[in-house]
Coordinates of N, CA and C in Angstrom, one line a residue:
Chain A
S7 N 61.2 5.2 -64.3 CA 62.1 4.5 -65.8 C 60.0 4.3 -65.7
Q8 N 59.7 4.0 -66.9 CA 58.7 4.0 -67.8 C 58.2 2.6 -67.2
Q9 N 56.6 2.1 -67.2 CA 56.3 0.9 -66.9 C 55.2 0.7 -68.2
G10 N 54.2 1.9 -68.7 CA 53.7 1.6 -69.6 C 54.6 1.9 -70.7
E11 N 54.0 1.1 -72.2 CA 54.6 1.0 -73.4 C 53.4 1.4 -73.6
E12 N 53.0 2.2 -74.6 CA 52.1 2.3 -75.7 C 53.0 2.3 -76.8
D13 N 51.9 1.9 -77.9 CA 52.0 0.8 -79.2 C 50.3 1.5 -80.0
P14 N 51.1 2.0 -81.1 CA 52.1 2.8 -81.9 C 52.3 3.8 -80.9
Q15 N 53.4 4.4 -81.4 CA 54.4 5.5 -81.1 C 53.7 6.9 -82.3
A16 N 53.0 7.0 -83.0 CA 52.2 7.7 -83.7 C 51.3 6.9 -84.5
L17 N 49.8 7.7 -84.8 CA 48.9 7.2 -85.4 C 48.2 8.3 -85.9
S18 N 47.7 7.8 -87.6 CA 47.2 9.5 -88.4 C 46.0 8.4 -89.0
I19 N 44.9 8.8 -88.8 CA 43.8 8.4 -89.5 C 42.6 9.6 -89.8
Q20 N 41.7 9.0 -90.6 CA 40.9 10.2 -91.3 C 39.5 10.3 -90.1
E21 N 39.3 11.7 -89.9 CA 38.1 11.7 -89.3 C 36.9 10.8 -89.6
G22 N 36.2 10.3 -88.5 CA 35.1 9.6 -88.5 C 35.7 7.5 -88.4
E23 N 36.9 7.5 -88.4 CA 37.4 6.9 -88.5 C 37.9 6.0 -86.9
N24 N 37.7 4.9 -86.8 CA 38.3 4.6 -84.9 C 39.9 4.0 -84.7
A25 N 40.0 4.8 -83.3 CA 41.5 4.7 -83.4 C 42.0 3.7 -82.2
T26 N 42.7 2.4 -82.6 CA 42.6 1.9 -81.5 C 44.3 2.2 -81.0
M27 N 44.4 2.4 -79.9 CA 45.9 2.7 -79.1 C 46.0 1.3 -77.9
N28 N 47.4 0.7 -77.9 CA 47.7 -0.1 -77.3 C 48.5 0.1 -76.0
C29 N 48.6 -0.2 -74.6 CA 49.5 -0.2 -73.8 C 50.2 -1.4 -72.9
S30 N 51.4 -1.6 -73.0 CA 52.0 -3.0 -72.0 C 52.6 -2.5 -71.0
Y31 N 52.2 -3.2 -69.8 CA 53.2 -2.8 -68.3 C 53.8 -3.7 -67.7
K32 N 54.3 -3.8 -66.7 CA 55.1 -4.5 -66.2 C 54.8 -5.4 -64.7
T33 N 54.5 -4.8 -64.4 CA 53.7 -4.8 -62.3 C 52.6 -5.2 -62.6
S34 N 52.2 -5.4 -61.4 CA 51.0 -5.7 -60.6 C 50.4 -4.6 -60.3
I35 N 49.2 -3.9 -60.8 CA 48.7 -3.0 -61.0 C 47.6 -2.8 -60.1
N36 N 46.7 -1.4 -59.3 CA 45.3 -1.5 -58.7 C 44.6 -0.9 -59.9
N37 N 45.0 0.0 -60.4 CA 44.2 0.5 -61.8 C 45.4 1.3 -62.8
L38 N 44.8 1.2 -63.8 CA 45.6 1.6 -65.3 C 44.2 2.9 -65.6
Q39 N 45.3 4.2 -66.0 CA 44.3 5.2 -66.6 C 45.1 5.6 -68.0
W40 N 43.9 6.3 -68.4 CA 44.4 6.9 -70.2 C 44.6 8.5 -69.6
Y41 N 45.2 9.3 -70.4 CA 45.1 10.5 -70.1 C 45.5 11.3 -71.6
R42 N 44.9 12.6 -72.0 CA 45.2 13.0 -73.5 C 45.9 14.2 -73.1
Q43 N 46.8 14.7 -73.4 CA 47.4 16.1 -73.7 C 47.4 16.3 -74.9
N44 N 46.9 18.1 -74.6 CA 47.4 18.8 -76.3 C 48.2 19.6 -76.4
S45 N 49.2 19.5 -77.1 CA 50.1 20.5 -77.4 C 51.1 21.1 -76.2
G46 N 51.7 20.2 -75.5 CA 52.2 20.4 -74.3 C 51.4 20.9 -73.0
R47 N 50.5 20.7 -73.0 CA 49.7 21.3 -71.6 C 49.2 20.0 -70.8
G48 N 48.2 20.7 -69.6 CA 48.3 19.6 -68.6 C 47.3 18.5 -69.2
L49 N 47.6 17.6 -68.8 CA 46.9 16.1 -68.7 C 45.4 16.0 -68.4
V50 N 44.8 15.6 -68.8 CA 43.4 15.1 -69.0 C 42.9 14.0 -68.8
H51 N 42.3 13.6 -67.6 CA 41.9 12.1 -67.3 C 40.9 11.9 -68.3
L52 N 41.3 10.8 -69.1 CA 39.9 10.1 -69.8 C 39.5 8.8 -69.2
I53 N 39.8 8.1 -68.6 CA 38.7 6.8 -68.0 C 40.5 6.2 -67.1
L54 N 39.8 5.6 -66.1 CA 40.6 4.6 -65.4 C 39.5 3.6 -65.3
I55 N 40.1 2.2 -65.3 CA 39.8 0.6 -65.2 C 40.3 0.0 -63.7
R56 N 40.2 -0.4 -63.1 CA 40.5 -1.6 -62.2 C 41.0 -2.4 -62.3
S57 N 41.7 -3.1 -61.9 CA 42.6 -4.5 -62.1 C 41.8 -5.7 -62.4
N58 N 40.8 -5.2 -61.3 CA 39.2 -6.4 -61.3 C 38.4 -6.2 -62.8
E59 N 38.7 -5.0 -63.6 CA 37.4 -5.0 -64.3 C 38.3 -5.1 -65.6
R60 N 37.4 -5.6 -66.5 CA 37.9 -5.9 -67.8 C 37.5 -4.9 -68.8
E61 N 36.7 -4.4 -69.0 CA 36.2 -3.4 -70.2 C 35.6 -2.3 -69.1
K62 N 35.9 -1.1 -70.0 CA 34.7 -0.2 -69.1 C 34.8 1.0 -70.8
H63 N 33.1 1.4 -70.1 CA 33.5 2.5 -71.6 C 32.9 4.3 -71.1
S64 N 33.2 5.2 -71.8 CA 32.8 6.5 -71.3 C 32.3 7.5 -72.8
G65 N 31.2 7.1 -73.2 CA 31.0 7.9 -74.6 C 31.8 7.3 -75.9
R66 N 32.7 8.0 -76.3 CA 33.2 7.2 -77.5 C 34.5 6.5 -77.3
L67 N 34.8 6.2 -76.0 CA 35.8 5.8 -75.3 C 35.5 4.2 -74.9
R68 N 36.6 3.2 -75.2 CA 36.3 2.0 -74.4 C 37.5 1.7 -74.5
V69 N 37.8 1.5 -73.2 CA 39.2 0.7 -72.6 C 39.0 -0.9 -71.9
T70 N 40.3 -1.8 -72.5 CA 40.1 -2.9 -72.1 C 41.1 -3.6 -71.3
L71 N 41.4 -4.0 -70.3 CA 42.5 -4.7 -69.8 C 43.0 -6.2 -69.6
D72 N 43.6 -6.5 -69.9 CA 44.2 -8.2 -69.6 C 45.2 -7.9 -68.5
T73 N 44.9 -8.6 -67.5 CA 46.0 -8.4 -66.2 C 46.9 -10.0 -66.5
S74 N 46.3 -10.4 -67.2 CA 47.3 -11.9 -67.4 C 48.3 -11.3 -68.8
K75 N 48.4 -10.5 -69.5 CA 48.8 -10.5 -70.5 C 49.8 -9.1 -70.0
K76 N 49.0 -8.3 -69.3 CA 49.6 -6.7 -68.8 C 49.1 -5.9 -69.9
S77 N 48.2 -6.1 -70.3 CA 48.3 -5.3 -71.5 C 46.8 -4.3 -71.5
S78 N 46.7 -2.7 -71.8 CA 45.6 -2.5 -72.2 C 45.1 -2.0 -73.5
S79 N 43.8 -1.8 -74.0 CA 44.0 -0.5 -75.2 C 42.8 0.3 -75.0
L80 N 42.8 1.3 -75.8 CA 42.0 2.0 -75.7 C 41.7 2.5 -77.4
L81 N 40.3 2.8 -76.9 CA 39.5 2.7 -78.5 C 38.4 4.3 -78.8
I82 N 39.0 5.2 -79.5 CA 38.4 6.1 -79.5 C 37.3 5.6 -81.4
T83 N 35.9 5.5 -80.6 CA 35.3 5.5 -81.9 C 35.0 6.7 -82.9
A84 N 34.8 6.9 -83.9 CA 34.2 7.9 -84.7 C 35.0 9.2 -84.4
S85 N 36.2 9.1 -84.7 CA 37.6 9.9 -84.0 C 36.7 11.9 -85.1
R86 N 37.2 12.7 -84.3 CA 37.3 14.2 -84.5 C 38.8 14.3 -84.4
A87 N 38.4 15.3 -85.5 CA 39.6 16.7 -85.3 C 40.4 17.1 -83.9
A88 N 39.3 16.4 -83.3 CA 39.6 17.8 -81.8 C 40.2 16.9 -81.1
D89 N 40.4 15.1 -81.5 CA 40.7 14.1 -80.9 C 42.4 14.0 -81.4
T90 N 43.0 15.1 -82.0 CA 44.2 14.8 -82.1 C 45.3 15.5 -81.3
A91 N 45.7 14.9 -80.7 CA 46.9 14.8 -79.1 C 47.9 14.0 -78.8
S92 N 48.2 14.1 -77.4 CA 49.2 12.6 -77.4 C 48.4 12.0 -75.9
Y93 N 48.4 10.8 -75.9 CA 47.6 9.7 -75.3 C 48.8 8.6 -74.3
F94 N 48.4 9.0 -73.0 CA 49.1 8.4 -72.3 C 48.3 7.2 -71.4
C95 N 49.0 6.1 -71.5 CA 48.6 5.2 -70.6 C 49.5 5.5 -69.1
A96 N 48.8 5.8 -68.2 CA 49.6 5.8 -67.0 C 49.1 4.5 -65.4
T97 N 50.0 4.0 -65.1 CA 49.6 2.9 -63.9 C 49.7 3.1 -63.2
D98 N 49.0 2.4 -61.8 CA 49.1 2.5 -60.4 C 49.4 1.5 -59.8
A99 N 50.9 1.2 -60.0 CA 51.5 -0.1 -59.3 C 50.8 -0.3 -58.2
T100 N 50.7 -2.1 -57.7 CA 49.9 -2.1 -56.6 C 51.4 -1.6 -55.3
G101 N 51.2 -1.0 -54.4 CA 52.7 -0.7 -53.2 C 53.0 0.2 -54.0
A102 N 52.3 1.0 -54.7 CA 53.4 2.4 -55.6 C 53.3 3.6 -54.9
N103 N 51.6 3.4 -53.8 CA 51.6 4.7 -52.7 C 51.0 5.6 -53.6
S104 N 50.0 5.9 -54.6 CA 49.8 7.0 -55.2 C 50.9 7.7 -56.4
K105 N 51.6 6.7 -56.6 CA 52.4 7.2 -57.8 C 52.1 6.7 -59.3
L106 N 52.1 7.5 -60.1 CA 51.5 7.2 -61.6 C 52.9 7.1 -62.1
T107 N 53.0 5.7 -63.0 CA 53.6 6.0 -64.1 C 53.3 5.8 -65.5
F108 N 53.9 6.4 -66.1 CA 53.5 7.0 -67.7 C 54.1 6.4 -68.4
G109 N 53.3 6.0 -69.4 CA 54.4 5.6 -70.8 C 54.9 7.0 -71.5
K110 N 55.6 6.6 -72.8 CA 55.9 7.6 -73.6 C 55.3 8.5 -74.1
G111 N 53.8 7.5 -74.7 CA 52.7 8.1 -75.4 C 52.2 8.2 -76.9
I112 N 51.4 8.1 -77.1 CA 51.1 8.1 -78.7 C 50.5 9.3 -79.4
T113 N 51.0 9.5 -80.3 CA 50.6 10.9 -80.8 C 49.5 10.9 -81.8
L114 N 48.3 11.1 -81.8 CA 47.4 10.5 -82.4 C 47.1 11.6 -83.2
S115 N 46.9 12.0 -84.9 CA 46.5 13.0 -85.9 C 45.4 12.3 -86.8
V116 N 44.2 13.5 -86.7 CA 42.9 13.5 -86.8 C 42.7 14.2 -88.2
R117 N 43.0 13.6 -89.7 CA 42.9 14.2 -90.4 C 41.1 15.1 -91.1
P118 N 40.7 16.2 -91.4 CA 39.6 16.3 -92.0 C 39.1 16.0 -92.7
Chain B
K13 N 33.8 24.6 -60.1 CA 34.7 24.2 -59.3 C 35.7 24.5 -60.2
A14 N 36.7 25.3 -59.4 CA 38.2 25.7 -59.8 C 38.9 24.5 -60.2
G15 N 39.8 24.6 -61.0 CA 40.6 23.4 -61.4 C 41.9 23.4 -61.0
V16 N 42.4 22.9 -61.0 CA 44.1 22.6 -60.6 C 45.5 24.1 -60.9
T17 N 45.7 24.9 -60.2 CA 45.8 26.3 -60.7 C 47.3 26.1 -61.0
Q18 N 48.3 26.0 -61.4 CA 50.0 26.5 -61.6 C 50.5 27.8 -61.9
T19 N 51.7 28.1 -60.8 CA 51.6 29.9 -61.5 C 52.7 29.1 -61.3
P20 N 54.2 30.2 -62.2 CA 53.7 31.1 -63.5 C 53.7 29.8 -64.1
R21 N 53.0 30.5 -65.3 CA 52.9 29.7 -66.6 C 53.8 29.3 -67.5
Y22 N 55.1 30.2 -67.3 CA 56.1 30.0 -67.9 C 57.2 30.9 -67.3
L23 N 58.8 30.1 -66.8 CA 59.7 31.0 -66.5 C 60.9 30.7 -67.5
I24 N 61.6 31.5 -67.2 CA 63.4 31.1 -67.5 C 64.5 32.0 -66.9
K25 N 65.0 31.0 -66.4 CA 65.9 30.8 -65.3 C 67.4 31.0 -65.6
T26 N 68.3 31.1 -64.9 CA 69.3 31.0 -65.5 C 70.4 29.8 -64.8
R27 N 71.4 29.1 -65.4 CA 72.1 28.2 -64.7 C 72.0 28.5 -63.1
G28 N 72.4 27.7 -62.0 CA 72.4 27.8 -60.9 C 71.8 28.9 -59.8
Q29 N 70.7 29.3 -60.5 CA 69.5 30.3 -59.5 C 69.0 28.7 -59.4
Q30 N 67.9 29.2 -58.4 CA 66.8 28.5 -58.0 C 65.2 28.9 -58.1
V31 N 64.7 28.2 -58.4 CA 63.0 28.2 -58.7 C 62.1 27.9 -57.6
T32 N 61.1 28.4 -57.6 CA 60.1 27.9 -56.8 C 58.7 28.1 -57.7
L33 N 57.9 26.7 -57.8 CA 57.1 26.7 -58.2 C 55.8 26.5 -57.3
S34 N 54.7 27.3 -57.9 CA 53.0 26.4 -56.7 C 52.2 25.8 -57.7
C35 N 51.4 25.2 -56.8 CA 50.0 24.6 -57.2 C 49.4 24.5 -56.2
S36 N 48.3 24.9 -56.6 CA 46.7 24.9 -55.9 C 45.8 24.2 -56.5
P37 N 45.5 22.9 -55.7 CA 44.6 21.6 -55.8 C 43.3 22.1 -55.8
I38 N 42.4 21.1 -56.7 CA 40.8 21.5 -56.7 C 40.6 21.3 -54.8
S39 N 39.7 22.8 -55.0 CA 39.4 22.5 -53.1 C 38.8 21.5 -52.8
G40 N 39.0 21.0 -51.5 CA 38.6 20.0 -51.2 C 40.0 18.7 -50.9
H41 N 40.4 18.6 -52.4 CA 41.8 17.4 -52.1 C 43.0 17.8 -51.6
R42 N 43.2 17.1 -50.8 CA 44.2 17.0 -50.1 C 45.5 16.3 -50.6
S43 N 45.8 15.8 -51.7 CA 46.5 15.2 -52.3 C 47.6 16.1 -53.6
V44 N 48.8 16.4 -53.6 CA 49.1 16.8 -54.4 C 50.6 16.2 -54.7
S45 N 50.5 15.8 -56.0 CA 51.3 15.1 -57.2 C 52.4 16.2 -58.2
W46 N 53.5 15.7 -57.6 CA 54.4 16.8 -59.3 C 55.0 15.7 -60.0
Y47 N 55.1 16.4 -61.0 CA 55.8 14.8 -61.8 C 56.6 16.4 -63.1
Q48 N 57.3 15.6 -63.8 CA 58.4 16.4 -64.6 C 58.0 15.6 -66.1
Q49 N 58.0 16.6 -66.7 CA 57.8 16.0 -68.6 C 59.2 16.4 -69.1
T50 N 59.6 15.9 -69.9 CA 60.9 16.1 -70.9 C 60.7 15.4 -72.1
P51 N 61.2 15.6 -73.1 CA 61.3 14.9 -74.3 C 61.9 13.7 -74.3
G52 N 62.8 14.0 -73.8 CA 63.6 12.7 -73.9 C 63.3 11.5 -72.5
Q53 N 62.6 11.7 -71.3 CA 62.7 11.3 -70.0 C 61.0 10.7 -70.5
G54 N 60.0 11.6 -70.9 CA 58.7 11.5 -71.0 C 58.6 12.1 -69.2
L55 N 57.0 11.5 -69.1 CA 56.6 11.9 -67.9 C 57.2 10.8 -66.2
Q56 N 58.0 11.7 -65.3 CA 58.2 10.8 -64.4 C 57.6 11.9 -63.0
F57 N 57.9 11.3 -62.1 CA 57.0 11.3 -61.0 C 58.3 11.8 -59.9
L58 N 57.8 12.9 -59.5 CA 58.9 13.9 -58.4 C 58.2 13.4 -56.6
F59 N 57.2 13.5 -56.4 CA 56.7 13.3 -55.0 C 55.4 13.7 -54.9
E60 N 54.5 13.2 -53.8 CA 53.5 13.5 -53.6 C 53.1 13.8 -51.9
Y61 N 52.3 14.8 -52.0 CA 52.2 15.3 -50.6 C 51.0 15.1 -50.0
F62 N 50.5 14.9 -49.0 CA 48.8 14.6 -49.1 C 48.9 15.1 -47.3
S63 N 48.3 16.0 -47.1 CA 47.9 16.4 -45.5 C 49.3 17.1 -45.1
E64 N 50.4 17.6 -46.4 CA 51.0 18.1 -45.5 C 52.4 17.2 -45.4
T65 N 52.1 16.5 -45.7 CA 53.1 14.9 -45.6 C 53.8 14.6 -46.9
Q66 N 55.2 14.3 -46.9 CA 55.1 14.0 -48.6 C 55.2 12.4 -48.2
R67 N 54.8 11.8 -49.1 CA 53.8 10.3 -48.8 C 54.9 9.4 -49.5
N68 N 55.6 10.2 -50.7 CA 55.9 9.5 -52.0 C 57.5 9.9 -52.5
K69 N 57.9 9.3 -53.3 CA 59.4 10.6 -53.6 C 59.7 10.1 -54.7
G70 N 60.1 10.4 -55.6 CA 60.9 9.6 -56.7 C 62.0 10.1 -57.0
N71 N 63.1 9.6 -57.8 CA 64.4 9.3 -58.1 C 64.8 10.6 -58.4
F72 N 64.8 11.6 -57.3 CA 65.4 12.8 -58.4 C 66.0 12.9 -57.4
P73 N 67.3 13.9 -57.7 CA 68.2 14.4 -56.6 C 67.8 15.3 -55.5
G74 N 68.1 15.8 -54.7 CA 67.9 16.2 -53.4 C 67.4 17.6 -53.6
R75 N 67.8 18.2 -55.0 CA 67.7 19.4 -55.2 C 66.1 19.8 -55.8
F76 N 65.8 18.8 -55.8 CA 64.6 18.9 -55.9 C 63.6 19.4 -54.6
S77 N 62.9 19.6 -54.2 CA 62.4 19.7 -53.2 C 60.5 20.3 -52.9
G78 N 60.1 19.7 -52.1 CA 58.9 20.5 -51.9 C 57.9 20.4 -50.9
R79 N 56.7 21.3 -50.7 CA 56.6 21.3 -49.3 C 54.8 21.4 -49.7
Q80 N 53.9 21.1 -48.6 CA 52.4 21.4 -48.5 C 52.1 22.0 -47.8
F81 N 51.3 23.0 -48.3 CA 50.7 23.8 -46.9 C 49.2 23.6 -46.4
S82 N 48.9 24.1 -44.9 CA 47.8 23.7 -44.4 C 46.5 23.7 -44.9
N83 N 46.6 24.8 -46.1 CA 45.5 25.1 -47.1 C 45.3 23.8 -48.3
S84 N 46.0 22.9 -48.2 CA 46.4 22.2 -49.7 C 47.2 22.7 -50.9
R85 N 47.8 23.6 -50.6 CA 48.5 24.1 -51.9 C 49.8 23.7 -52.0
S86 N 50.0 23.4 -52.7 CA 51.9 22.9 -52.6 C 52.8 23.8 -53.5
E87 N 54.1 24.1 -52.8 CA 55.3 24.3 -53.9 C 56.8 23.3 -54.1
M88 N 56.9 23.1 -55.1 CA 58.4 22.7 -55.4 C 59.6 23.3 -55.9
N89 N 60.5 23.3 -55.4 CA 61.9 24.0 -55.2 C 62.5 23.2 -56.1
V90 N 63.4 23.9 -56.8 CA 64.8 23.6 -57.6 C 65.7 24.4 -57.2
S91 N 66.8 24.0 -56.4 CA 68.3 24.6 -56.3 C 69.1 24.3 -57.5
T92 N 69.9 25.6 -57.1 CA 71.3 24.9 -58.1 C 70.8 24.5 -59.4
L93 N 69.7 25.4 -60.7 CA 69.0 24.5 -61.6 C 70.5 24.4 -62.5
E94 N 70.2 23.3 -63.6 CA 70.8 22.5 -64.4 C 69.8 22.5 -65.7
L95 N 71.0 23.3 -67.3 CA 70.1 23.1 -68.1 C 69.4 21.5 -68.2
G96 N 69.6 20.7 -67.9 CA 68.4 19.3 -68.2 C 67.3 19.6 -67.5
D97 N 67.0 20.7 -66.4 CA 65.8 21.2 -65.5 C 64.6 21.2 -66.5
S98 N 65.7 22.1 -67.3 CA 64.1 22.5 -68.7 C 63.3 21.7 -69.1
A99 N 62.2 22.1 -68.5 CA 60.7 20.8 -68.7 C 59.9 21.8 -68.2
L100 N 58.6 20.5 -69.0 CA 57.1 21.1 -68.3 C 57.0 20.7 -66.9
Y101 N 56.9 20.7 -66.0 CA 56.0 20.8 -64.7 C 55.0 20.8 -64.1
L102 N 54.3 19.6 -63.8 CA 53.1 19.3 -63.8 C 52.8 18.7 -62.9
C103 N 51.6 19.5 -62.2 CA 50.8 19.3 -60.5 C 49.6 18.6 -60.5
A104 N 49.3 17.3 -59.9 CA 48.1 16.9 -59.9 C 47.4 17.0 -58.6
S105 N 45.6 16.8 -58.8 CA 45.3 16.7 -57.4 C 44.6 15.6 -57.4
S106 N 44.0 15.0 -56.2 CA 43.1 14.2 -55.8 C 43.0 13.9 -54.3
G107 N 41.8 13.1 -54.0 CA 41.2 13.3 -53.0 C 42.1 12.5 -51.6
G108 N 43.2 12.0 -52.9 CA 44.0 11.4 -51.6 C 44.3 9.5 -52.1
T109 N 43.7 9.1 -53.1 CA 44.6 8.0 -53.6 C 44.0 8.0 -55.4
S110 N 44.1 6.5 -55.9 CA 44.3 6.9 -57.5 C 42.9 6.4 -58.1
T111 N 42.1 6.3 -56.9 CA 40.9 5.5 -57.0 C 39.6 6.3 -58.6
Y112 N 40.1 7.6 -58.5 CA 39.3 8.5 -59.3 C 39.9 8.8 -60.4
G113 N 41.0 9.0 -60.0 CA 42.3 9.0 -61.2 C 42.5 10.8 -61.0
Y114 N 43.8 11.4 -61.8 CA 44.0 12.5 -60.9 C 43.6 13.7 -62.0
T115 N 43.4 15.1 -61.6 CA 42.9 16.2 -62.0 C 44.7 17.3 -62.0
F116 N 44.7 17.5 -63.2 CA 46.4 17.8 -63.8 C 46.1 19.4 -63.8
G117 N 46.9 20.0 -63.1 CA 46.9 21.7 -63.7 C 47.9 21.7 -65.7
S118 N 47.7 23.4 -65.7 CA 48.5 23.1 -67.3 C 49.7 23.2 -66.9
G119 N 50.1 23.2 -65.8 CA 51.7 23.6 -65.9 C 52.7 24.4 -66.2
T120 N 54.0 24.9 -65.5 CA 54.5 25.1 -65.5 C 56.4 25.2 -66.5
R121 N 56.1 26.0 -67.5 CA 57.2 25.5 -68.1 C 58.4 26.2 -67.9
L122 N 59.7 25.4 -67.5 CA 60.6 26.2 -67.2 C 62.0 25.6 -67.9
T123 N 62.6 27.2 -68.3 CA 63.4 27.2 -69.3 C 64.5 27.4 -68.6
V124 N 65.7 26.8 -68.5 CA 67.0 27.3 -67.9 C 67.8 27.5 -68.8
V125 N 68.8 28.7 -69.1 CA 69.5 29.0 -69.8 C 71.2 29.3 -69.6

């Protein structure tokens, strides 16, 4: 079953613009992770935020976590054509014992 | 440092056959997890092995099985293949917890005809 639900399902922006993607989940978590996938290839780990953290940065990525609302957002600033990919949030639920539950993903298209 | 290696990259099998997929984790990683990705169901957890022991299992039928060897390499086996087993199978390695995220392989694309 999907725990993470991303929003929107698809996003199309111009190069240089910021992209914001949202994720909601249902249960208590140890951490929440964001991954990128290019054209049906493997997943690339982008950033992890722990349940006791509220915001984290990595390069052009900024992720926030609101455990009271069970939601997270991923912001990609100054997007590039190379950011075109599918993005997934994944939760490590409390007691899940190293099992990630993924959302269905967001398709991001960055137009040059 | 080599990444996660999955073999083969592509596979075409006939219904009723069985298949074995292989995953070599990052050197030093003792945990290997397997996921199935389909357009309809998305990414779903199959199972996780740590130090040769299955530590967690998803909701898949018994036709899906796996094992891990002493060098941490893992294999998953699907018996009596069905058309619905066509998917991208991904393995992920970690040091043992999700604390630092997972490193995924490029996947094995299985097509059942």
